[in-house]
CSV table of C-alpha atoms (C1' of nucleotides) in Angstrom, one decimal:
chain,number,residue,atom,x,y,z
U,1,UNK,CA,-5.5,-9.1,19.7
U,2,UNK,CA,-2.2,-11.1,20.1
U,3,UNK,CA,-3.7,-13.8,17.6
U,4,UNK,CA,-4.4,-11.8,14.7
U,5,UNK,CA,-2.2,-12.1,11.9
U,6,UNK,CA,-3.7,-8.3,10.7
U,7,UNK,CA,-2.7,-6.7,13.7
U,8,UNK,CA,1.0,-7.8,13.6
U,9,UNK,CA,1.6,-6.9,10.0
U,10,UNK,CA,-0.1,-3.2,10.9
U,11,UNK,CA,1.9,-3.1,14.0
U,12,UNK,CA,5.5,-3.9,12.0
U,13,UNK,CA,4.5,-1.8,9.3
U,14,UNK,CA,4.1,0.8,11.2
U,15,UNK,CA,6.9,0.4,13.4
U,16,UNK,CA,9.1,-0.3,10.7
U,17,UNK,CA,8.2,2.8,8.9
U,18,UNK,CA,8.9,4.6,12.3
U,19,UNK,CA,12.1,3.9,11.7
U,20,UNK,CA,12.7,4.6,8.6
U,21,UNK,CA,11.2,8.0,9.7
U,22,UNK,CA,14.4,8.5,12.1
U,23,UNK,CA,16.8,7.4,9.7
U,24,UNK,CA,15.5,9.3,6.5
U,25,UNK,CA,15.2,12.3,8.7
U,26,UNK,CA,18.1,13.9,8.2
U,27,UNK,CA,17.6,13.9,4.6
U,28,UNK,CA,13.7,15.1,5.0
U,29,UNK,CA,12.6,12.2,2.8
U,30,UNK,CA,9.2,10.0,3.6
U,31,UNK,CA,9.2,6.2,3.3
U,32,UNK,CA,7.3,6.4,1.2
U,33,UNK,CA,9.8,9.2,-1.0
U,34,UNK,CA,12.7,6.7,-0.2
U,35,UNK,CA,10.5,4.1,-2.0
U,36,UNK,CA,10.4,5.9,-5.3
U,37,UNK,CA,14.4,7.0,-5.4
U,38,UNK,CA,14.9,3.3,-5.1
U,39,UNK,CA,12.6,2.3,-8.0
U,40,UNK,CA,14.1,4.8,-9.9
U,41,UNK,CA,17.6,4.4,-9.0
U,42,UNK,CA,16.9,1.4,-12.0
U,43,UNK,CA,16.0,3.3,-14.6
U,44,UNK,CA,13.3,6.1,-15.4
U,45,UNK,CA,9.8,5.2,-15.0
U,46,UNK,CA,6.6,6.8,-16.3
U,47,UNK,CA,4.1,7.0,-13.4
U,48,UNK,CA,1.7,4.2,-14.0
U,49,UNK,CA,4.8,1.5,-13.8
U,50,UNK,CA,6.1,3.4,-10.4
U,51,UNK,CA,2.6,2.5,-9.4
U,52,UNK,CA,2.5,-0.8,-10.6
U,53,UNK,CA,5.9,-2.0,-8.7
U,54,UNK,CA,4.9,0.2,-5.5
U,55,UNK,CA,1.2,-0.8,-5.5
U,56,UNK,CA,0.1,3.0,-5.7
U,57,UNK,CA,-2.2,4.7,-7.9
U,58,UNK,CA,-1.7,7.9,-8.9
U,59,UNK,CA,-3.7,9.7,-5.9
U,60,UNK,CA,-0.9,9.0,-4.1
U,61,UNK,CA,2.3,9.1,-6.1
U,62,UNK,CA,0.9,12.5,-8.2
U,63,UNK,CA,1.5,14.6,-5.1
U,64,UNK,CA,4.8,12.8,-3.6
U,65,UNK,CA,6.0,12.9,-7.0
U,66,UNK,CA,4.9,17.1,-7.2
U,67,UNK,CA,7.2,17.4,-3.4
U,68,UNK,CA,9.8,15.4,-4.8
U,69,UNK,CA,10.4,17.4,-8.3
U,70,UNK,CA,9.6,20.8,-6.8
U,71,UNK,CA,12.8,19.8,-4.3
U,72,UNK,CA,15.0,18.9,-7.3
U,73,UNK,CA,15.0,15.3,-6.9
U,74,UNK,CA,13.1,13.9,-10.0
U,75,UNK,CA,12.0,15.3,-13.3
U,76,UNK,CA,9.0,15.0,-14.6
U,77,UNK,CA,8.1,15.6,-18.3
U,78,UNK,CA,5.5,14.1,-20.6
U,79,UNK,CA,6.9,11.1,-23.7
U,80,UNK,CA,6.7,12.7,-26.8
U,81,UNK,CA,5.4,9.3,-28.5
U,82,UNK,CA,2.3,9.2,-26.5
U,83,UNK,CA,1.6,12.5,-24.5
U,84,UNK,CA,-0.8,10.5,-22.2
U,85,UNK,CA,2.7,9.2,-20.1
U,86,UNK,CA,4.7,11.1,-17.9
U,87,UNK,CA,8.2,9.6,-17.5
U,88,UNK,CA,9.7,10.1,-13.9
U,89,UNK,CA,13.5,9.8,-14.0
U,90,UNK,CA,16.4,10.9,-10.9
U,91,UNK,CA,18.2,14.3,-11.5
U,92,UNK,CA,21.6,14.7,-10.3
U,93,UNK,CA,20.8,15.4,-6.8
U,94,UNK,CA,18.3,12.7,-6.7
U,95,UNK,CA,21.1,9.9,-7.5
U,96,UNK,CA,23.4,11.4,-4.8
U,97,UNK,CA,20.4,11.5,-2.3
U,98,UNK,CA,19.5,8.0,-3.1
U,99,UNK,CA,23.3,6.9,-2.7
U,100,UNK,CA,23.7,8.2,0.6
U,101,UNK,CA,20.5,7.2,1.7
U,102,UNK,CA,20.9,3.6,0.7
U,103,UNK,CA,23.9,3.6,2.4
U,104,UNK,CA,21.8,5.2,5.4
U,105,UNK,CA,19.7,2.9,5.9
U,106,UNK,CA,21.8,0.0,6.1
U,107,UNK,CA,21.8,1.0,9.5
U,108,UNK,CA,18.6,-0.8,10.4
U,109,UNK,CA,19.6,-4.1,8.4
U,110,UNK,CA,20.5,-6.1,12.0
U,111,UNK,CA,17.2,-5.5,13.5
U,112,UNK,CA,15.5,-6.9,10.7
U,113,UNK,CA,17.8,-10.1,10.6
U,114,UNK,CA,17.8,-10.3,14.7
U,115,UNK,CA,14.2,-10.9,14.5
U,116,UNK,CA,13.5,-13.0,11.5
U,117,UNK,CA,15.4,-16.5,11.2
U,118,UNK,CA,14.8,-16.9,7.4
U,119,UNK,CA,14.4,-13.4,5.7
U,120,UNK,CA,13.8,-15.0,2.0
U,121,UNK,CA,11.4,-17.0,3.7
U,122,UNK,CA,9.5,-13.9,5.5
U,123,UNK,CA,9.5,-12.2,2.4
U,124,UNK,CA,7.7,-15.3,0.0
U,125,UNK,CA,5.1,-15.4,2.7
U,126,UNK,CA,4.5,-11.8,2.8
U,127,UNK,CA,4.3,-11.7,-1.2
U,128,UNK,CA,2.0,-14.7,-0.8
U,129,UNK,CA,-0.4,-12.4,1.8
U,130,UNK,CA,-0.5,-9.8,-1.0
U,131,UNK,CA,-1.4,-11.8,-3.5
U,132,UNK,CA,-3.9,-12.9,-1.9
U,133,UNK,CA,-5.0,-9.8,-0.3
U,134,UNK,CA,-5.3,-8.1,-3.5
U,135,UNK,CA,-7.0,-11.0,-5.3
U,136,UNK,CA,-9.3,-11.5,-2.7
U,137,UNK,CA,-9.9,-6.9,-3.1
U,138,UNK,CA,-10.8,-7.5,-6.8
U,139,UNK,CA,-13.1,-11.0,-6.2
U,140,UNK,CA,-15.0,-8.5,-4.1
U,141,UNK,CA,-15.0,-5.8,-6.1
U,142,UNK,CA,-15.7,-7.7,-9.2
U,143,UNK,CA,-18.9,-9.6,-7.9
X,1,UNK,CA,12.9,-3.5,-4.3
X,2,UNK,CA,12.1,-7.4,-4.4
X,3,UNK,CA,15.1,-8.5,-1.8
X,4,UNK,CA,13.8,-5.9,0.9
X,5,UNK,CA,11.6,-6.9,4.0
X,6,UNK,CA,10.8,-3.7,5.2
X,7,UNK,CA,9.1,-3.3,1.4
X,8,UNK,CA,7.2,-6.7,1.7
X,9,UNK,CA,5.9,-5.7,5.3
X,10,UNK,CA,4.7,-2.4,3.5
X,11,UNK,CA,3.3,-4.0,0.3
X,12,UNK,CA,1.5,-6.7,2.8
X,13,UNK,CA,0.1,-4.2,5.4
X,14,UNK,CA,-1.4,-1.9,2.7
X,15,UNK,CA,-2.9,-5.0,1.0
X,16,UNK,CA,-4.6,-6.3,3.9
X,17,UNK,CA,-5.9,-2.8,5.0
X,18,UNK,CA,-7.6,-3.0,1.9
X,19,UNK,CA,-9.0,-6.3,2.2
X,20,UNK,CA,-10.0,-5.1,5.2
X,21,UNK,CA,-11.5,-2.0,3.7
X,22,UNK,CA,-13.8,-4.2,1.4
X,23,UNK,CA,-14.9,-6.3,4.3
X,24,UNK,CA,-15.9,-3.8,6.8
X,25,UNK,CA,-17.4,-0.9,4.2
X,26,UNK,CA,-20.9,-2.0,4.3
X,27,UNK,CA,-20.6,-1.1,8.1
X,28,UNK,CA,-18.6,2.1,7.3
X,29,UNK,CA,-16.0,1.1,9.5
X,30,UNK,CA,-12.2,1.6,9.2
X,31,UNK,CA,-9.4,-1.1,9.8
X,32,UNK,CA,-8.5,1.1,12.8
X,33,UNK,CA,-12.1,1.9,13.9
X,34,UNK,CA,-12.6,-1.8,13.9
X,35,UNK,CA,-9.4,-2.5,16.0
X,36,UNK,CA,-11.1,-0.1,18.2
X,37,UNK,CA,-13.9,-2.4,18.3
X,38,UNK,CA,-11.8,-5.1,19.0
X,39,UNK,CA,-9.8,-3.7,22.1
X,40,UNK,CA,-12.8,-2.5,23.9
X,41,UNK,CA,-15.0,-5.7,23.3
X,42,UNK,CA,-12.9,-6.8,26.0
X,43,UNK,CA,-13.9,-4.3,28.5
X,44,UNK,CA,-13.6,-0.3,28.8
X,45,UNK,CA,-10.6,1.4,28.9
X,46,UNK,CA,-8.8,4.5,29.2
X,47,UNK,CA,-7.6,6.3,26.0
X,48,UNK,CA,-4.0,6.4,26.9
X,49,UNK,CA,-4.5,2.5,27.2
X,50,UNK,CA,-6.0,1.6,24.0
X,51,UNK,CA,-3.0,3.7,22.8
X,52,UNK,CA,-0.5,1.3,24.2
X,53,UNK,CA,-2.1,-1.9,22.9
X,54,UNK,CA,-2.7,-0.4,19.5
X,55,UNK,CA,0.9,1.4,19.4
X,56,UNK,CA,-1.1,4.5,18.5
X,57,UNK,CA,-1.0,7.9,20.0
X,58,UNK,CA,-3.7,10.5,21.2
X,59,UNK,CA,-2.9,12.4,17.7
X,60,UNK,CA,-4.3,9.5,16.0
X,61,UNK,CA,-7.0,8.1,18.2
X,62,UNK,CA,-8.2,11.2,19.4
X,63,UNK,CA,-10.1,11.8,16.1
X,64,UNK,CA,-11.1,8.6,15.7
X,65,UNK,CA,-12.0,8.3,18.4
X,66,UNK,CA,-14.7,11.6,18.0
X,67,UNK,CA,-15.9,10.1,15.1
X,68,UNK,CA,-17.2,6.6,16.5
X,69,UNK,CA,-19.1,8.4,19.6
X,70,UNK,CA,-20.5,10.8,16.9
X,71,UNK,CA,-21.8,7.9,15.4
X,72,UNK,CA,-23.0,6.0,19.0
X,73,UNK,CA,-20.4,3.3,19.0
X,74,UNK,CA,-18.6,4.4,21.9
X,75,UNK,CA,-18.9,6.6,24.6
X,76,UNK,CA,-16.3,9.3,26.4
X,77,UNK,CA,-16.4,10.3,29.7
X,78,UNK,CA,-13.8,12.1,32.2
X,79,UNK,CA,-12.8,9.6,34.9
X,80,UNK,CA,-13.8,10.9,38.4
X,81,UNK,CA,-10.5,10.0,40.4
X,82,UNK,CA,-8.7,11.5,37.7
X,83,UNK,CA,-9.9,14.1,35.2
X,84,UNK,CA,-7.2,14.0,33.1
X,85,UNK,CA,-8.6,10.9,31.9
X,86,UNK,CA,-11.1,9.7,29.6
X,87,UNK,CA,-12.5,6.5,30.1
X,88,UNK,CA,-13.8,4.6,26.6
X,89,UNK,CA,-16.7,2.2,26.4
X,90,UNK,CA,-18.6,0.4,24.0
X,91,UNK,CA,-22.2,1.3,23.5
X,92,UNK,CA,-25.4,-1.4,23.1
X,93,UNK,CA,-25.0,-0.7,19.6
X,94,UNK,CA,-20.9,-0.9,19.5
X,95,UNK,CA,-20.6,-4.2,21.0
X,96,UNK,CA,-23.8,-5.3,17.9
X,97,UNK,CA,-21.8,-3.8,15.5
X,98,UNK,CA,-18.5,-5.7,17.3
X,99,UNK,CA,-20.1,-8.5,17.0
X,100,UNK,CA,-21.4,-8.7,13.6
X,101,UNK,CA,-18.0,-7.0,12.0
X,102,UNK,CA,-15.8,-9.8,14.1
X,103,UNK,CA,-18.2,-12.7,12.2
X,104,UNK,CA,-17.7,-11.0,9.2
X,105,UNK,CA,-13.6,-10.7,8.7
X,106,UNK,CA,-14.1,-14.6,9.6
X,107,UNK,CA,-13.7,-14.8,5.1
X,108,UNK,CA,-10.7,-13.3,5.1
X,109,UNK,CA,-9.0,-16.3,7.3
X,110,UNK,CA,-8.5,-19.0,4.8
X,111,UNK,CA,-6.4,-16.3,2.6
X,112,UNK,CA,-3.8,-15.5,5.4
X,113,UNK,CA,-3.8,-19.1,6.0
X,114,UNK,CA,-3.4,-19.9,2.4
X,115,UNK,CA,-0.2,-18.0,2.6
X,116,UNK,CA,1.3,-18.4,6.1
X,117,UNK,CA,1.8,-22.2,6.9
X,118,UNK,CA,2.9,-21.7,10.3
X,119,UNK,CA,0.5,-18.8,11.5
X,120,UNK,CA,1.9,-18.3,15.3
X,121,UNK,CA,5.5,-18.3,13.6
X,122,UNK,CA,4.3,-15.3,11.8
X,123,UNK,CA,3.0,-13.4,14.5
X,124,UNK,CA,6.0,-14.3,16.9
X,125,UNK,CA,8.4,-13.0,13.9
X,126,UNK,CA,6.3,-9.8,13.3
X,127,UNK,CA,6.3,-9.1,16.9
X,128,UNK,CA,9.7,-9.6,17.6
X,129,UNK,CA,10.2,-6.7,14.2
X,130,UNK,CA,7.9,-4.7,15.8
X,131,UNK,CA,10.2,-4.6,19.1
X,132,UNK,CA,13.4,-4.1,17.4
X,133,UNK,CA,12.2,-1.0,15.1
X,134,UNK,CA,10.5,0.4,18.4
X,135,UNK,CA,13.6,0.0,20.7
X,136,UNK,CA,16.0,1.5,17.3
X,137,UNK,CA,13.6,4.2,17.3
X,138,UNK,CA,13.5,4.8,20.9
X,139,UNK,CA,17.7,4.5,20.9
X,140,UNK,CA,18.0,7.2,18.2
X,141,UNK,CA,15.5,9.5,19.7
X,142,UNK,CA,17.3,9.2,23.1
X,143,UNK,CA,20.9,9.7,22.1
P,1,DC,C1',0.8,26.2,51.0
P,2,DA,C1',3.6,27.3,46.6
P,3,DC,C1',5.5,25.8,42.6
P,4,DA,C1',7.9,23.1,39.3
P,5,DA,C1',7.7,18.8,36.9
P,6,DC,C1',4.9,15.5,35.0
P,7,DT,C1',0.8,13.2,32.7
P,8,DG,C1',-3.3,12.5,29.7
P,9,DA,C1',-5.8,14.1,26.1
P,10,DA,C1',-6.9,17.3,22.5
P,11,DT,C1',-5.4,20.2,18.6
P,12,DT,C1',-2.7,21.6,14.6
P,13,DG,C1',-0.1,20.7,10.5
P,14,DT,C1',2.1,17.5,7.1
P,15,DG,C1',2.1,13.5,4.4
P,16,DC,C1',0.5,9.4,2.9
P,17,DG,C1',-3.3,5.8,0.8
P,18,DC,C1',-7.3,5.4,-1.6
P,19,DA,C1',-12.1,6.3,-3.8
P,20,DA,C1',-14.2,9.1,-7.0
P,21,DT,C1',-14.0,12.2,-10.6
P,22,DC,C1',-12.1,14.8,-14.4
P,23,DA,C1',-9.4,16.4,-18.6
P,24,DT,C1',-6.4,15.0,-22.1
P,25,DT,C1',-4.8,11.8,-25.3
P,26,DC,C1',-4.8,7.9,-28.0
P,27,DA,C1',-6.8,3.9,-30.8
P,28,DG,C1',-10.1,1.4,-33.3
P,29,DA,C1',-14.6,1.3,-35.8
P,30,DC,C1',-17.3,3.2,-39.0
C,1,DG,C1',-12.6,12.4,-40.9
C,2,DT,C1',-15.6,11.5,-37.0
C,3,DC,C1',-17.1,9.1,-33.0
C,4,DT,C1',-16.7,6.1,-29.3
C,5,DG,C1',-14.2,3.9,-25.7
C,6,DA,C1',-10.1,3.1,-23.2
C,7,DA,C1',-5.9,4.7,-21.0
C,8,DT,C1',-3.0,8.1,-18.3
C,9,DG,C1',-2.3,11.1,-14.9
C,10,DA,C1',-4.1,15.0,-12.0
C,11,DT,C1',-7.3,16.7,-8.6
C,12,DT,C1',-10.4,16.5,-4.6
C,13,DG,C1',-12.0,14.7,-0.3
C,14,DC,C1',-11.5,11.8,3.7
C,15,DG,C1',-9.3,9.2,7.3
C,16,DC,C1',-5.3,7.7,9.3
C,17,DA,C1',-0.3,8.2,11.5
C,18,DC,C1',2.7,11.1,13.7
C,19,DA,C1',5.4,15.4,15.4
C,20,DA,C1',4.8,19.3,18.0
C,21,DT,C1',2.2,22.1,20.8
C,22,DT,C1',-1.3,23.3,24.1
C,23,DC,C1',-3.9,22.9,28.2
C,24,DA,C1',-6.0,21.0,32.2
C,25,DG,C1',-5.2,18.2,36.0
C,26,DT,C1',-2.0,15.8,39.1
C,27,DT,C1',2.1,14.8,41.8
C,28,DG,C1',6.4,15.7,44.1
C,29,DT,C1',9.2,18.8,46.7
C,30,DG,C1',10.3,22.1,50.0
DNA sequence: CACAACTGAATTGTGCGCAATCATTCAGAC
DNA sequence: GTCTGAATGATTGCGCACAATTCAGTTGTG
């Protein structure tokens, strides 16, 4: 159990969004919510390219999305140039949430850096993994 | 969204669940059925135990749980010196399908290796995460 | 014994994460 | 203009992951 590379990532995922579960609490936002303020604290987005950046597909972001506009966080309202696209953008309230919740979360910065020497490092190998995850998912898929 | 660990843990965890998923459909199995596998191809054990090696609670593994003895891969049964509780064991056909799922995962190897030049590094890092976001949550809930 | 506190598992409800499917819209070929 | 095929997003269904609750069984205390 211990040797499998898998079973760590699973196991820090998972703790790690057990966290985030304490410390987005207060604001009764997911992860996975806290995800999308932060993609679109950029800019607006239509769905498809929230997707794209977050690895999602639109089974999952269609209903976080529908929570998240329905509590006044995002808007969502289809381009005029090509009806097909919905763009996503932060109201108001959803900049303010995102504000305080960045700041929030800050909170849990020291736990990462206490257990990880080189965090750049963590993070090109983890990018790697996925890359090679995912090519590995279409190889499969393809054949 | 780049700079963040917690996102690259994420990103990392969901693409390797669905490596995973690839690997292990033609025996319908899910990433957590076959860690499942995995904990009681060592011996049986009790649910609360598999619990605490998976970091998983009855919520989760109860129904999982239903679903592999519906299907003959495991079997239930009320410990006698203490019906509270349920002792799990592999059945003939849960340690085949054990062994034929832990052969087959064997492809996936070279791609985490690919990506992770120190492997053990890895998993000490990951584990060492995995205790600090356990022990912030546990400090949080507490106080 | 009586009874409160605790433990182990199951159940219920919510929210992802993804496959599969569908309707709508757009673009290119003819 | 019409037809075909692709793209976009929504919907449905299923299986986790977890909080909260429930319930049976056990333990500790007097």
């Amino acid at each position: 159990m211990d040797e499998l590379i898998c079973f760590a990532l699973y196991s820090a995922a998972n703790a790690t969004t057990q966290a985030y579960r304490q410390v987005l609490g207060p604001w009764d936002l997911t992860y996975t919510q806290f995800l999308v303020l932060v993609v679109l604290a950029g800019d607006a987005r239509t769905v498809s390219v929230i997707g794209q950046e977050l690895g999602l597909d639109s089974g999952t972001l269609s209903p976080v999305l529908t929570r998240m506009e329905s509590r006044g966080l995002v808007t969502r309202r289809r381009r005029v140039d090509d009806e097909r696209s919905v763009t996503v953008a932060l109201t108001e309230d959803g900049r303010r949430t995102h504000d305080a919740v960045a700041a929030a979360v800050g909170c849990l910065t020291p736990s990462f850096l206490g257990a990880v020497p080189d965090p750049a490092e963590l993070i090109r190998q983890l990018q790697g993994l996925t890359r090679n995850m995912k090519q590995l998912t279409h190889e499969r898929r393809a054949s």
